[in-house]
GROMACS .gro file of N, CA and C in nm:
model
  456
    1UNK      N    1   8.488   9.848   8.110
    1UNK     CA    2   8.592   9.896   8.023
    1UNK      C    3   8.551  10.032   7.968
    2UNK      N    4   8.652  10.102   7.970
    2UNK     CA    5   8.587  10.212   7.896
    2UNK      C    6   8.643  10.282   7.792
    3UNK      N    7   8.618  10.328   7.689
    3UNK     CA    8   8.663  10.343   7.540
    3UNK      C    9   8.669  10.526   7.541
    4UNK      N   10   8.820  10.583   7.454
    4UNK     CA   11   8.837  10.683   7.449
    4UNK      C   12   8.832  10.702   7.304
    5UNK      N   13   8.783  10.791   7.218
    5UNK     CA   14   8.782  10.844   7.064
    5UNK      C   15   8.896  10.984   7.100
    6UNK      N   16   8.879  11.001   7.012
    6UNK     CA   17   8.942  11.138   6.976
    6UNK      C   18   8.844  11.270   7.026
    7UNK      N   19   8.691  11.235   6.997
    7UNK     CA   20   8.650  11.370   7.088
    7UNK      C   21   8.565  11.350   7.159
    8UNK      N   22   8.545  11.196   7.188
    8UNK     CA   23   8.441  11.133   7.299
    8UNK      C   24   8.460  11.055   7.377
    9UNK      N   25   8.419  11.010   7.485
    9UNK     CA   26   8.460  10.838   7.541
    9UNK      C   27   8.328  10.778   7.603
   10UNK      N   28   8.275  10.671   7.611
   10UNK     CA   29   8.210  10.594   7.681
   10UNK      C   30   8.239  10.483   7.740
   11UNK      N   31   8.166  10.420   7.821
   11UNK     CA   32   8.180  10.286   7.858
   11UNK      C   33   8.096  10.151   7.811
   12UNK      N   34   8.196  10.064   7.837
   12UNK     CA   35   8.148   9.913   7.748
   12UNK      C   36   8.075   9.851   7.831
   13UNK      N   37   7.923   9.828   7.846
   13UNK     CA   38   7.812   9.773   7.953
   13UNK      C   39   7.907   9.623   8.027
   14UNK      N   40   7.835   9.596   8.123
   14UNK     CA   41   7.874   9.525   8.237
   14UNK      C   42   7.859   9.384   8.142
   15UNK      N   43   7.697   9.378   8.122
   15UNK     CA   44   7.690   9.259   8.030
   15UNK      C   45   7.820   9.210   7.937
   16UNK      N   46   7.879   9.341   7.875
   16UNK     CA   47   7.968   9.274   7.723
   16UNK      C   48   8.089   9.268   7.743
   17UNK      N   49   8.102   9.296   7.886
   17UNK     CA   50   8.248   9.241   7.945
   17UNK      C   51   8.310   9.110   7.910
   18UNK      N   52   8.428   9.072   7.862
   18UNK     CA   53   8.494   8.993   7.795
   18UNK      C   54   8.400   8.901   7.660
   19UNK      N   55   8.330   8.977   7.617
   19UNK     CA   56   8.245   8.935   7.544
   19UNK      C   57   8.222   9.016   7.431
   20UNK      N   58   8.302   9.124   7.402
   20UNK     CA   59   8.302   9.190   7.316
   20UNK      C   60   8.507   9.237   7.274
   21UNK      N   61   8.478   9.265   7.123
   21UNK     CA   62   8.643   9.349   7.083
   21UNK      C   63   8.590   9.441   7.024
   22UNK      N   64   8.683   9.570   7.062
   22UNK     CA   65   8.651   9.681   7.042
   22UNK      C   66   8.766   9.728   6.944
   23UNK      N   67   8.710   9.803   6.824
   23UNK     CA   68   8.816   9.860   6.684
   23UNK      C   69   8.779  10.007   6.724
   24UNK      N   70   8.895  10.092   6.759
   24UNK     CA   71   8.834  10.248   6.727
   24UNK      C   72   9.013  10.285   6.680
   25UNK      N   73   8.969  10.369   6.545
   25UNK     CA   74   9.021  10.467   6.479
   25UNK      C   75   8.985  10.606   6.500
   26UNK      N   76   9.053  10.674   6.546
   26UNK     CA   77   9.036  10.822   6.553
   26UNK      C   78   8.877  10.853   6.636
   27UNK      N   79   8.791  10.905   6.559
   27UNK     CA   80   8.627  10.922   6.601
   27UNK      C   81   8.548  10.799   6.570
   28UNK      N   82   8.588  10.700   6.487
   28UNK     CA   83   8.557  10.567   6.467
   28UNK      C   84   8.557  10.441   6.588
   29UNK      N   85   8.468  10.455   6.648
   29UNK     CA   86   8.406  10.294   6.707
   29UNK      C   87   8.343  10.199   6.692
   30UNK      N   88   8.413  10.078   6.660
   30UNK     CA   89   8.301   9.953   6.623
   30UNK      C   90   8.319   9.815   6.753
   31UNK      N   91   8.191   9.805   6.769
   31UNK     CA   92   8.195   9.704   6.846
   31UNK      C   93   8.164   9.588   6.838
   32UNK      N   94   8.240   9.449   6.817
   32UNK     CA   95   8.191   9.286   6.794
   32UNK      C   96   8.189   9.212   6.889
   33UNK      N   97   8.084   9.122   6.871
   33UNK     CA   98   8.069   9.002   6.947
   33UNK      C   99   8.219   8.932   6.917
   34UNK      N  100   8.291   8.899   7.007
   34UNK     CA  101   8.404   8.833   7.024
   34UNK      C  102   8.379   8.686   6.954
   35UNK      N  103   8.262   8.679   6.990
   35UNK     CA  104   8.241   8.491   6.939
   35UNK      C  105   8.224   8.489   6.761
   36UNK      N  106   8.176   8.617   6.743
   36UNK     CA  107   8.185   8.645   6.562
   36UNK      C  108   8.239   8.785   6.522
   37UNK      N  109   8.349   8.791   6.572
   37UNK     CA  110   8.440   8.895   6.508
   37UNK      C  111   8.382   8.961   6.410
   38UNK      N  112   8.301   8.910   6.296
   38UNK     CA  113   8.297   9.008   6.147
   38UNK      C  114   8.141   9.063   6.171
   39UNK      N  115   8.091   9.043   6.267
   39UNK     CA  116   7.960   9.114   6.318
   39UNK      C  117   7.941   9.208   6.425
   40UNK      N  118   7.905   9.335   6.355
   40UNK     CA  119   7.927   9.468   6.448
   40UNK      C  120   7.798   9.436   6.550
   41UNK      N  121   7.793   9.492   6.672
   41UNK     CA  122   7.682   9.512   6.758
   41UNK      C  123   7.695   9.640   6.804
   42UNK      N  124   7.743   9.744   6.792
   42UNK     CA  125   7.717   9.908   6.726
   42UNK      C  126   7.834   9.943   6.673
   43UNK      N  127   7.839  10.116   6.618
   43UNK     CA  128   7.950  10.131   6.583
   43UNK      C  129   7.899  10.296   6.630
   44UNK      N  130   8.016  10.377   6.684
   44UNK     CA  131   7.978  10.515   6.707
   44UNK      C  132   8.105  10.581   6.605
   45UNK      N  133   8.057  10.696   6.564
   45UNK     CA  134   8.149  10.761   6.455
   45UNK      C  135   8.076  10.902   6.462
   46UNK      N  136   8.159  10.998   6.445
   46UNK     CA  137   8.117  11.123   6.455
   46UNK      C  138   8.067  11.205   6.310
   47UNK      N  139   7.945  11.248   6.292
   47UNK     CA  140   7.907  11.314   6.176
   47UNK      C  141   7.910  11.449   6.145
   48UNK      N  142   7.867  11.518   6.037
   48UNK     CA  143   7.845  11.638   5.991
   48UNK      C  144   7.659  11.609   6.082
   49UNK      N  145   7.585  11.675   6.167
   49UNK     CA  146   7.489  11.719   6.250
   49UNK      C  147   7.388  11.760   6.133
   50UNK      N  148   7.439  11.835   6.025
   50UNK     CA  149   7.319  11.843   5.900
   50UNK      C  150   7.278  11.722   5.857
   51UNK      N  151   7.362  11.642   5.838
   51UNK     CA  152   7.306  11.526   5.753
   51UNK      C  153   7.288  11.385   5.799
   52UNK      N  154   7.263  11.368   5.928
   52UNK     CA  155   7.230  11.279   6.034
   52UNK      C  156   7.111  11.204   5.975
   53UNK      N  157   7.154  11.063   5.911
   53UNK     CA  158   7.012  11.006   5.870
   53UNK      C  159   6.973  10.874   5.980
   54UNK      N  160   6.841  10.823   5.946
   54UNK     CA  161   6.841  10.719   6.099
   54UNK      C  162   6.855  10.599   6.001
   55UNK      N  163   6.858  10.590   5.911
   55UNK     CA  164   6.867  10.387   5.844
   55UNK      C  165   6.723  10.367   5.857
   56UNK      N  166   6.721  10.217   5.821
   56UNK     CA  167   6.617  10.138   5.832
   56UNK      C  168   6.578  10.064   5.931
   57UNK      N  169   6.475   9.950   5.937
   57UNK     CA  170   6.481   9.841   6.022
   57UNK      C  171   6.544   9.730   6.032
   58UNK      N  172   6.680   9.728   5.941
   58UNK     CA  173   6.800   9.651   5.963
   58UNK      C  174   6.880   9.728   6.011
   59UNK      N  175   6.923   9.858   5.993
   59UNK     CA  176   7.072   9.908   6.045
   59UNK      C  177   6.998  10.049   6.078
   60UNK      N  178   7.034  10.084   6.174
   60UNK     CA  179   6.940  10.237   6.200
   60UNK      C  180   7.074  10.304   6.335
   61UNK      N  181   7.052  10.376   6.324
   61UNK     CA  182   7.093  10.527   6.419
   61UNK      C  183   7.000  10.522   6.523
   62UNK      N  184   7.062  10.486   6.615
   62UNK     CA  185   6.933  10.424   6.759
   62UNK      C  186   6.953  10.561   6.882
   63UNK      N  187   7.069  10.658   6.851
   63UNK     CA  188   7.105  10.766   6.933
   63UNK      C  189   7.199  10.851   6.871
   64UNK      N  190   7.197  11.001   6.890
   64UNK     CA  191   7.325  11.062   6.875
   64UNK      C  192   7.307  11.194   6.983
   65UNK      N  193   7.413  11.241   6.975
   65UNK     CA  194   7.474  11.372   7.084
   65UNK      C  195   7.558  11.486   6.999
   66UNK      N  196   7.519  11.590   7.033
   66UNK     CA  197   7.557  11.694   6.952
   66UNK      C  198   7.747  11.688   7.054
   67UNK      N  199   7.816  11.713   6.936
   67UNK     CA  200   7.967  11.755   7.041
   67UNK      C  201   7.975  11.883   7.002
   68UNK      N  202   7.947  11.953   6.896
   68UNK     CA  203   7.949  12.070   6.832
   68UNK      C  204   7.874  12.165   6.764
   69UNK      N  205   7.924  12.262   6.710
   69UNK     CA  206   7.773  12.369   6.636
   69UNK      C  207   7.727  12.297   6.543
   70UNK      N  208   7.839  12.161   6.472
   70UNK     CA  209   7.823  12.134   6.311
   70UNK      C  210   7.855  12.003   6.388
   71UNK      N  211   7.899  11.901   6.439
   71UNK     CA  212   7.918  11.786   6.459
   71UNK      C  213   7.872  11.690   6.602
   72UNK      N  214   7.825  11.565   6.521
   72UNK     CA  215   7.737  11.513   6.679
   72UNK      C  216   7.834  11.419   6.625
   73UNK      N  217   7.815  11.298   6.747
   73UNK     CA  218   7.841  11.151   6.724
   73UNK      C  219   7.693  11.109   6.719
   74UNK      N  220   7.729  10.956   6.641
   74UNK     CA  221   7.589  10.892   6.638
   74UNK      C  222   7.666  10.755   6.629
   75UNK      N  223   7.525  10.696   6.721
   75UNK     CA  224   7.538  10.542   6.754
   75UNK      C  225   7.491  10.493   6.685
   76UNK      N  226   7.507  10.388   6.547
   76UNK     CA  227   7.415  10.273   6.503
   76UNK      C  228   7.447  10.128   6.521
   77UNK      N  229   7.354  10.065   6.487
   77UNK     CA  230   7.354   9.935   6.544
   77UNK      C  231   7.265   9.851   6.439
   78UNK      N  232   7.316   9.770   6.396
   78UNK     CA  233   7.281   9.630   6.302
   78UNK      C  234   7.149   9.534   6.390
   79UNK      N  235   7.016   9.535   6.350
   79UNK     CA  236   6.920   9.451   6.431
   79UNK      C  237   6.946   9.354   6.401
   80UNK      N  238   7.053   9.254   6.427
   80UNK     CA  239   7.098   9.079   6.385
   80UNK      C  240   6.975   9.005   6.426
   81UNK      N  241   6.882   9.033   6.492
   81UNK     CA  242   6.805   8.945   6.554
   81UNK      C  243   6.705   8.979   6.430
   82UNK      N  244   6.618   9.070   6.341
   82UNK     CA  245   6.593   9.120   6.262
   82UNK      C  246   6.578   9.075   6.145
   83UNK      N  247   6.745   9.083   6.128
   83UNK     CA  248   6.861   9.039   5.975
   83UNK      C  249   6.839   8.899   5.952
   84UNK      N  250   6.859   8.805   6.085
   84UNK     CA  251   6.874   8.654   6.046
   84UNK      C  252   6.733   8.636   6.037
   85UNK      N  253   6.628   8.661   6.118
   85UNK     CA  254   6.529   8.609   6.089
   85UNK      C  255   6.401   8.657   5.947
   86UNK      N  256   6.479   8.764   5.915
   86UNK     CA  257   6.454   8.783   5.773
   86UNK      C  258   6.491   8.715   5.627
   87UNK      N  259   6.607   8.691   5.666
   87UNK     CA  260   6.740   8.587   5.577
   87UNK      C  261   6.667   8.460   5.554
   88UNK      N  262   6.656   8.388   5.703
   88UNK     CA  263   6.586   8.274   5.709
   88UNK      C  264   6.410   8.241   5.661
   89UNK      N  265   6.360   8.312   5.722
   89UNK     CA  266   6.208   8.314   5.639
   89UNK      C  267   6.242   8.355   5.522
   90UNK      N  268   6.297   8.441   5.461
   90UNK     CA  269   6.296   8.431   5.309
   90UNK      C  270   6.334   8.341   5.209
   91UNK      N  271   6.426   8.209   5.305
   91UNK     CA  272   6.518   8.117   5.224
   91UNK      C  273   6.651   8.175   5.203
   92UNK      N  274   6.651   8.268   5.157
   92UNK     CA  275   6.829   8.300   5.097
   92UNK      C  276   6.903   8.342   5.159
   93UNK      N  277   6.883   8.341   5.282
   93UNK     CA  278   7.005   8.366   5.392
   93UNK      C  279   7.155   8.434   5.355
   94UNK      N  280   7.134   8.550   5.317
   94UNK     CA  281   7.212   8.624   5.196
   94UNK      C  282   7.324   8.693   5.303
   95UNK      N  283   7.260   8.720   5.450
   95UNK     CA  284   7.381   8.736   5.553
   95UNK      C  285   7.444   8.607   5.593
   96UNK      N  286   7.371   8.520   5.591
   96UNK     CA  287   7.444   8.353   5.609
   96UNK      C  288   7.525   8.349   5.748
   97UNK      N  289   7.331   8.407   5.821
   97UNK     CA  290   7.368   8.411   6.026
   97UNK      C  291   7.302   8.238   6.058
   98UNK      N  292   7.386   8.162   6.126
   98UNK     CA  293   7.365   8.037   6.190
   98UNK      C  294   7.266   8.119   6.338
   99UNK      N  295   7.110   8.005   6.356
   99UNK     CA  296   7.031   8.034   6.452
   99UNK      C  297   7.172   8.040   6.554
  100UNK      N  298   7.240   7.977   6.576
  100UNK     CA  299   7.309   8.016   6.743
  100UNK      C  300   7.412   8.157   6.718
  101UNK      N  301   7.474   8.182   6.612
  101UNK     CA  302   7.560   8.306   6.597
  101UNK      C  303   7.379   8.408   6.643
  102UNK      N  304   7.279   8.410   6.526
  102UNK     CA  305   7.162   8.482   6.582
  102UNK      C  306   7.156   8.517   6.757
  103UNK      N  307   7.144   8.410   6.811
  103UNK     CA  308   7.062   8.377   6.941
  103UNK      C  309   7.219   8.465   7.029
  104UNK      N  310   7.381   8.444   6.991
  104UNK     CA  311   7.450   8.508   7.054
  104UNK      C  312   7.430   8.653   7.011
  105UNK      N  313   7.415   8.747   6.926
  105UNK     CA  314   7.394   8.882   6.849
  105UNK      C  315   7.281   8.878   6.958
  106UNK      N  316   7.211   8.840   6.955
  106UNK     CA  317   7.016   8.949   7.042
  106UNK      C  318   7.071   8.923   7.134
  107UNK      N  319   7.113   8.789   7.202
  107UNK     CA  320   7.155   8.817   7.363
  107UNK      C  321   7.230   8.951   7.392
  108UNK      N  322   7.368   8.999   7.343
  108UNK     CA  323   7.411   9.079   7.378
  108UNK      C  324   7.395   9.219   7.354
  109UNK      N  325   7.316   9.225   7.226
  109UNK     CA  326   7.228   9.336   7.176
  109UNK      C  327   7.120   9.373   7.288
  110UNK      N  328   7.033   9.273   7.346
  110UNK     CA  329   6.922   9.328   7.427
  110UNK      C  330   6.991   9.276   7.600
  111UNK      N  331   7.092   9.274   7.584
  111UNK     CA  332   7.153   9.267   7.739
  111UNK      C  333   7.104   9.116   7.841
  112UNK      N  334   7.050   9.042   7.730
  112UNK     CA  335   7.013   8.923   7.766
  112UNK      C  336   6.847   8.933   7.815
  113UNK      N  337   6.782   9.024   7.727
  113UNK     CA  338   6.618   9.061   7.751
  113UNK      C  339   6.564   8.960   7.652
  114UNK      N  340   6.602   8.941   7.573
  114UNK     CA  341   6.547   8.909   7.404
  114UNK      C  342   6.620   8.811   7.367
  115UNK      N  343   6.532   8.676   7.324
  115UNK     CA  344   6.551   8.557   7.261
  115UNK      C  345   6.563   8.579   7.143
  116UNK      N  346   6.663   8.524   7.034
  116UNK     CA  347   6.642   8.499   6.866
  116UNK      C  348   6.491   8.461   6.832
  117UNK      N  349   6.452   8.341   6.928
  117UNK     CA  350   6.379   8.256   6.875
  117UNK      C  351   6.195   8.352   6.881
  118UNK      N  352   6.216   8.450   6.964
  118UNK     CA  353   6.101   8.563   6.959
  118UNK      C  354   6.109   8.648   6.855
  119UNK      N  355   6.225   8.734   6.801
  119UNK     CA  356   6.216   8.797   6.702
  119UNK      C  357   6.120   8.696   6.607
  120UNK      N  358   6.204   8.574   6.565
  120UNK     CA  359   6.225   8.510   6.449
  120UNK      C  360   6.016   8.462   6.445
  121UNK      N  361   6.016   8.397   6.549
  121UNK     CA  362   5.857   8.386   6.514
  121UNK      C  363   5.744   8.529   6.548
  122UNK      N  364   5.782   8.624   6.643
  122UNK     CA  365   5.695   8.768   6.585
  122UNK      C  366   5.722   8.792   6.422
  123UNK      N  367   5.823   8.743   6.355
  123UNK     CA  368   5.878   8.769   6.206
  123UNK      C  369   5.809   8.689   6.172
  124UNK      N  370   5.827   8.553   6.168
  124UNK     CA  371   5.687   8.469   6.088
  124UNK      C  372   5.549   8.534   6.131
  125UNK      N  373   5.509   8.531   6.237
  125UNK     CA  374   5.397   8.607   6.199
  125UNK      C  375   5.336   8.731   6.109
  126UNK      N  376   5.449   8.823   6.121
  126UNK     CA  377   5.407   8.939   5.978
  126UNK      C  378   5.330   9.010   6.065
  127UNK      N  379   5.288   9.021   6.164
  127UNK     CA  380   5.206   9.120   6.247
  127UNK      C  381   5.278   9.231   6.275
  128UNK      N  382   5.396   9.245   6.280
  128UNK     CA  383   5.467   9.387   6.296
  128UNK      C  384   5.514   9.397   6.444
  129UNK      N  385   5.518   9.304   6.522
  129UNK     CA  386   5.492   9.230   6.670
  129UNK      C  387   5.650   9.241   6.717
  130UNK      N  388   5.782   9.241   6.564
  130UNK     CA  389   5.876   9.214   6.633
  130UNK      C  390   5.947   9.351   6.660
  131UNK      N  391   5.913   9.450   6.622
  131UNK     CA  392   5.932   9.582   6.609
  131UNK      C  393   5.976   9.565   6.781
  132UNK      N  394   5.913   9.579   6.855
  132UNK     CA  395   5.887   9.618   7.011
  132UNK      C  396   6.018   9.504   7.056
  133UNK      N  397   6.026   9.418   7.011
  133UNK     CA  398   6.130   9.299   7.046
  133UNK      C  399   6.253   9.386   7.023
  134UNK      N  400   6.284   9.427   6.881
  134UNK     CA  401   6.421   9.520   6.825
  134UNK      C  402   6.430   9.619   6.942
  135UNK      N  403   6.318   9.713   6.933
  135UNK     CA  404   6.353   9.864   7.050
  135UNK      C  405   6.406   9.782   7.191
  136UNK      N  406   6.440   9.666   7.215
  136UNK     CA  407   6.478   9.589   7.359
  136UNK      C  408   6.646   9.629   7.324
  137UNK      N  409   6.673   9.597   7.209
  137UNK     CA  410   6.798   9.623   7.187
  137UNK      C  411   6.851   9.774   7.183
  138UNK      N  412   6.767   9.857   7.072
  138UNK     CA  413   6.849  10.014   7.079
  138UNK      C  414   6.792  10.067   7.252
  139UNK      N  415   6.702  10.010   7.303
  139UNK     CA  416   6.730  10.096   7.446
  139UNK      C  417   6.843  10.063   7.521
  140UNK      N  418   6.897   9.933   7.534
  140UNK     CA  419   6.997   9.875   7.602
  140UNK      C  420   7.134   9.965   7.520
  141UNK      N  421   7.120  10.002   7.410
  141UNK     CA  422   7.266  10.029   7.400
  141UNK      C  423   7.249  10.194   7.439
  142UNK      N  424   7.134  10.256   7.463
  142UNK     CA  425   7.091  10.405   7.455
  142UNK      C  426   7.107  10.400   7.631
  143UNK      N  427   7.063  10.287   7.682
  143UNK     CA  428   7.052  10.315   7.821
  143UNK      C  429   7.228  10.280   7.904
  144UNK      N  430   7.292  10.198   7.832
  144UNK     CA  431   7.418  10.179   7.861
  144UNK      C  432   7.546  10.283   7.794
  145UNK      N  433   7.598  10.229   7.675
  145UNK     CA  434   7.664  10.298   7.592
  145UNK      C  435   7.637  10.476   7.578
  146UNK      N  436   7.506  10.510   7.531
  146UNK     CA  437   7.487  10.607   7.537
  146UNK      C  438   7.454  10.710   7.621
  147UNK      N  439   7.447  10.647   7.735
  147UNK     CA  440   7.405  10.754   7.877
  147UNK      C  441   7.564  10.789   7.895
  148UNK      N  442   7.679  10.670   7.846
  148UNK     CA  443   7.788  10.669   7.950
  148UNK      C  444   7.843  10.788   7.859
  149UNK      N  445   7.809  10.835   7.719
  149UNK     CA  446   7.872  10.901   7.635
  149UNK      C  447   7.922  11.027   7.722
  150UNK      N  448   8.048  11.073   7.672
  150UNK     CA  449   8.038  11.201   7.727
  150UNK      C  450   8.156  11.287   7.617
  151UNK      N  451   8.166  11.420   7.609
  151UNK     CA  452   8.247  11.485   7.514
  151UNK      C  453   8.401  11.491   7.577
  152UNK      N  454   8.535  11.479   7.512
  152UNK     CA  455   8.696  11.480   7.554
  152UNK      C  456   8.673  11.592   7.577
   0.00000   0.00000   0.00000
């Protein structure tokens, strides 16, 4: 499938074929797991190029592309695999992700590379182990989504 903005278009990976709904407004793209509608698995939107920040290790800016002297697009993406297993080891599950909504988010986030159940125990461990698990996901959307980017 492939998605047109107002001053960009890409394509929707092979993997997230009928498996994803796509919302775009104007330069606004958000993309959901179909099976949980109210959970983004990226969103591309076009910025001011000065003030391009990357987020954290829950929600980060995993790519962007200059379209202009003053304006890029940038891709971010929600680490759900990350989020729930942070929620959950902490007790307060304050995003209130069910392990299988989890386990569907990383599947389609890491293109079906990456188990929930690996984040979630590199996360109990505290070794810093799940870091390398997350980058499974922003390469898959950098190596799909964002290669396909191109300027209208």
């Amino acid at each position: 499938k492939h998605v047109t903005a107002d001053q960009y278009q890409f394509d929707i990976p092979d993997y997230w074929q009928k498996r994803v709904v796509v919302q775009q407004s104007g330069d606004k793209v958000t993309i959901y797991s179909k099976d949980y509608p109210d959970r983004a698995l990226c969103q591309l939107r076009v910025v001011d190029t000065a003030n391009i920040t990357a987020g954290d290790i829950g929600s980060a800016m995993v790519a962007h592309a200059q379209l202009d002297s003053t304006h890029s697009v940038a891709v971010w993406t929600t680490r759900w695999g990350y989020v729930a297993a942070k929620d959950s080891l902490s007790g307060e599950n304050a995003q209130k992700i069910s392990d299988e909504e989890a386990q569907t988010l990383v599947d389609l986030q890491t293109g079906g590379k990456v188990k929930y159940q690996q984040i979630y125990d590199a996360e109990a461990k505290g070794d810093g182990q799940s870091f390398s698990l997350l980058n499974v996901g922003d390469e898959f959307v950098q190596s799909t989504i964002f290669n396909s980017l191109k300027r209208n």
